[in-house]
């Protein structure tokens, strides 16, 4: 993993060789071990203070699990997670509690992330209560500000979550996560349940907050349009492994991994002229099960480049390492140079 | 400022209250014609409005995109068209829905059931809405064929196998014997599409068919719908909140807000010169992968939680172009004239650009950069 570990200093968060596994068991009385799912399979990346890094990939590729591991909701099998010089893996409960104040996570499912019996105001205030911040009056005022910031009427405070739409509930969750002014926000598809007009408000809000408080975001998404808009750097995951890491501009202009190329080409663009002129690479098949990761390159079964190159054996025999191929641009593909010359379809002027 | 838009406006009644929609305007008679559709739900304290008077047509071979935010009434419109509401008086549908000359809202249930199976089909966002979790997939498809086409068991299963093959389900033979939960979401959606297409409907309503799917699988499923539509000439109403999906697939787009249609037009025209402030706002809200960090201009406020009885323009509370008449008179859909000289996709139906607004955005203020001309 050449390029990554070069700068152990300054990073706000450094994830190294992280592995998270789930054992699935089957059978009612005798719990019999059946299979192990490697949800996150040896990934490393760093977040600099104030940066927005986006974690993208299809569902099941391990994005959420990565986020949950960082906030200590999953216990890694191996690897390390260092936040401001402090190793988080294996931390005791008390210390862990102190750190989580600085790292907050917003989950993707707005229906299960809020306590249905707690009023909105109480939910948003809860982190403040737990961490003993402010007087009850201060808290009430802060709750009002937070609700306003996420686009909810302050009167919503007295209502219960079930009275809100999915989108509104996600805004409540966002208000709650912002309550403690965290340094690092892990946002797990926070706008996937929102309407586009509200999504735009939240995206602008997230961008503003980042500027204002020099927040750092780990933004998990499968929506590349948002990633392009928001992200400074992008990490592309596939089946538990990182395929490509690059600054947003580089990734969208010169994607070097065939999977990234295909993702970009599948992305619908709200512009009929562009849509009519684009070429698409429609990937065949589906992501293989994480319980049964193919040997060699795990993308080979769906890789258009591999087929185009005449199915070279190397791809099936050797797992490509994530390595630095250009400045700040890491790719895990034996033939990344080949993918680069293909137009990915977002630019209508390229033929 | 309103004049620039209104000068060119010609007041047109969308549809004469005739019983033969489309007749007389020299156009191909549309397959589906929805006229002033209203849907209300009976609630404890009066009626809850969901759709407030929606009028549009779809012709054979056409793909119409119905776009709008959550709660705007897209799904309720489609359920009313399919007449899938309980018939116990708890849901009231008013207006007319013509399908191939029949008034769907008034025909008897057995006739409707035949129509629903054979001529009109619907695919939902969540495939499990249409799939029976306790029945093997093969039998579910075969049953449709046995009931509607009177096929024998053997034949029905053979056809089911062919259908699954057509929608790209792998290992077809084994798949027939599986239960729905044994498939991924993308495969489940393919199966519901196979079921919907089993009787070769003339109209397919696809209600957010790919919203729950990953982008690479979404591309596969949309390709499948596009392909089947092109091959069979069926009309498709594609409900989506993803304007990118609508841009790539549809010939016409109808934009819905608070139970009303606010803008209807050719897809190119809607994107190139949106005239309704809401449509302009929607487009300004979209982060685009091909436009880097162009500042988003979201619509202030939020969509109404509950659809109100139309009194004035429903968008007025969020609209920067509001003028005095907006709060008193609900604007009707009016023709802005045809704005795209040369459509690139065949648009079989009436092509005018309709906008329901007292003060439409002038074309020169259209917020987007020249189409496809900019890249970082
Ligand atoms: N069974 C019902 N009883 C009462 N109100 C309902 C019912 N179904 C829908 N509504 C209301 O009707 C309105 C329109 O709902 P609809 O489901 O058509 O929205 P939609 O445009 O499909 O939204 P989405 O994008 O979220 O699917 C909403 O205000 C909704 O709350
Ligand atoms: N609690 C769990 N038990 C078993 N498997 C899990 C659990 N959580 C996630 N997984 C599996 O781990 C993989 C990665 O999941 P996840 O991190 O949720 O993906 P993403 O967020 O990218 O969609 C998937 O194969 C998923 O099925
Ligand atoms: S290593 Fe081979 S199979 Fe894997 S992405 Fe590169 S070309 Fe495709
Ligand atoms: S009718 Fe008036 S309030 Fe409604 S969208 Fe047009 S300008 Fe805005
Ligand atoms: Mg996830
Ligand atoms: Mg709906």
CSV table of N, CA and C and ligand atoms in Angstrom, one decimal, chain B residues 69-76 78 125 207-208 239, ligand 6:
chain,number,residue,atom,x,y,z
B,69,UNK,N,-41.9,16.1,-6.1
B,69,UNK,CA,-41.3,15.7,-4.9
B,69,UNK,C,-42.3,14.8,-4.1
B,70,UNK,N,-41.8,14.2,-3.0
B,70,UNK,CA,-42.5,13.3,-2.2
B,70,UNK,C,-43.9,14.0,-1.8
B,71,UNK,N,-44.9,13.2,-1.9
B,71,UNK,CA,-46.2,13.7,-1.4
B,71,UNK,C,-46.9,14.6,-2.5
B,72,UNK,N,-46.4,14.7,-3.6
B,72,UNK,CA,-47.0,15.6,-4.6
B,72,UNK,C,-48.2,14.9,-5.3
B,73,UNK,N,-48.3,13.6,-5.1
B,73,UNK,CA,-49.5,12.9,-5.7
B,73,UNK,C,-49.2,12.0,-6.8
B,74,UNK,N,-47.9,11.7,-7.1
B,74,UNK,CA,-47.6,10.9,-8.2
B,74,UNK,C,-48.1,9.5,-8.1
B,75,UNK,N,-47.9,8.9,-6.9
B,75,UNK,CA,-48.3,7.5,-6.7
B,75,UNK,C,-49.8,7.4,-6.6
B,76,UNK,N,-50.4,8.4,-6.0
B,76,UNK,CA,-51.9,8.4,-5.9
B,76,UNK,C,-52.5,8.5,-7.3
B,78,UNK,N,-51.2,7.4,-10.0
B,78,UNK,CA,-51.0,6.1,-10.7
B,78,UNK,C,-52.0,5.1,-10.1
B,125,UNK,N,-42.0,0.8,-6.7
B,125,UNK,CA,-40.7,1.0,-6.2
B,125,UNK,C,-40.2,-0.2,-5.4
B,207,UNK,N,-43.7,3.1,-11.1
B,207,UNK,CA,-43.6,4.0,-10.1
B,207,UNK,C,-42.3,3.9,-9.3
B,208,UNK,N,-41.4,4.8,-9.7
B,208,UNK,CA,-40.0,4.8,-9.1
B,208,UNK,C,-39.4,3.4,-9.2
B,239,UNK,N,-42.7,7.2,-13.3
B,239,UNK,CA,-42.8,8.1,-12.2
B,239,UNK,C,-41.4,8.1,-11.5
C,6,LIG,MG1,-44.9,7.6,-4.6
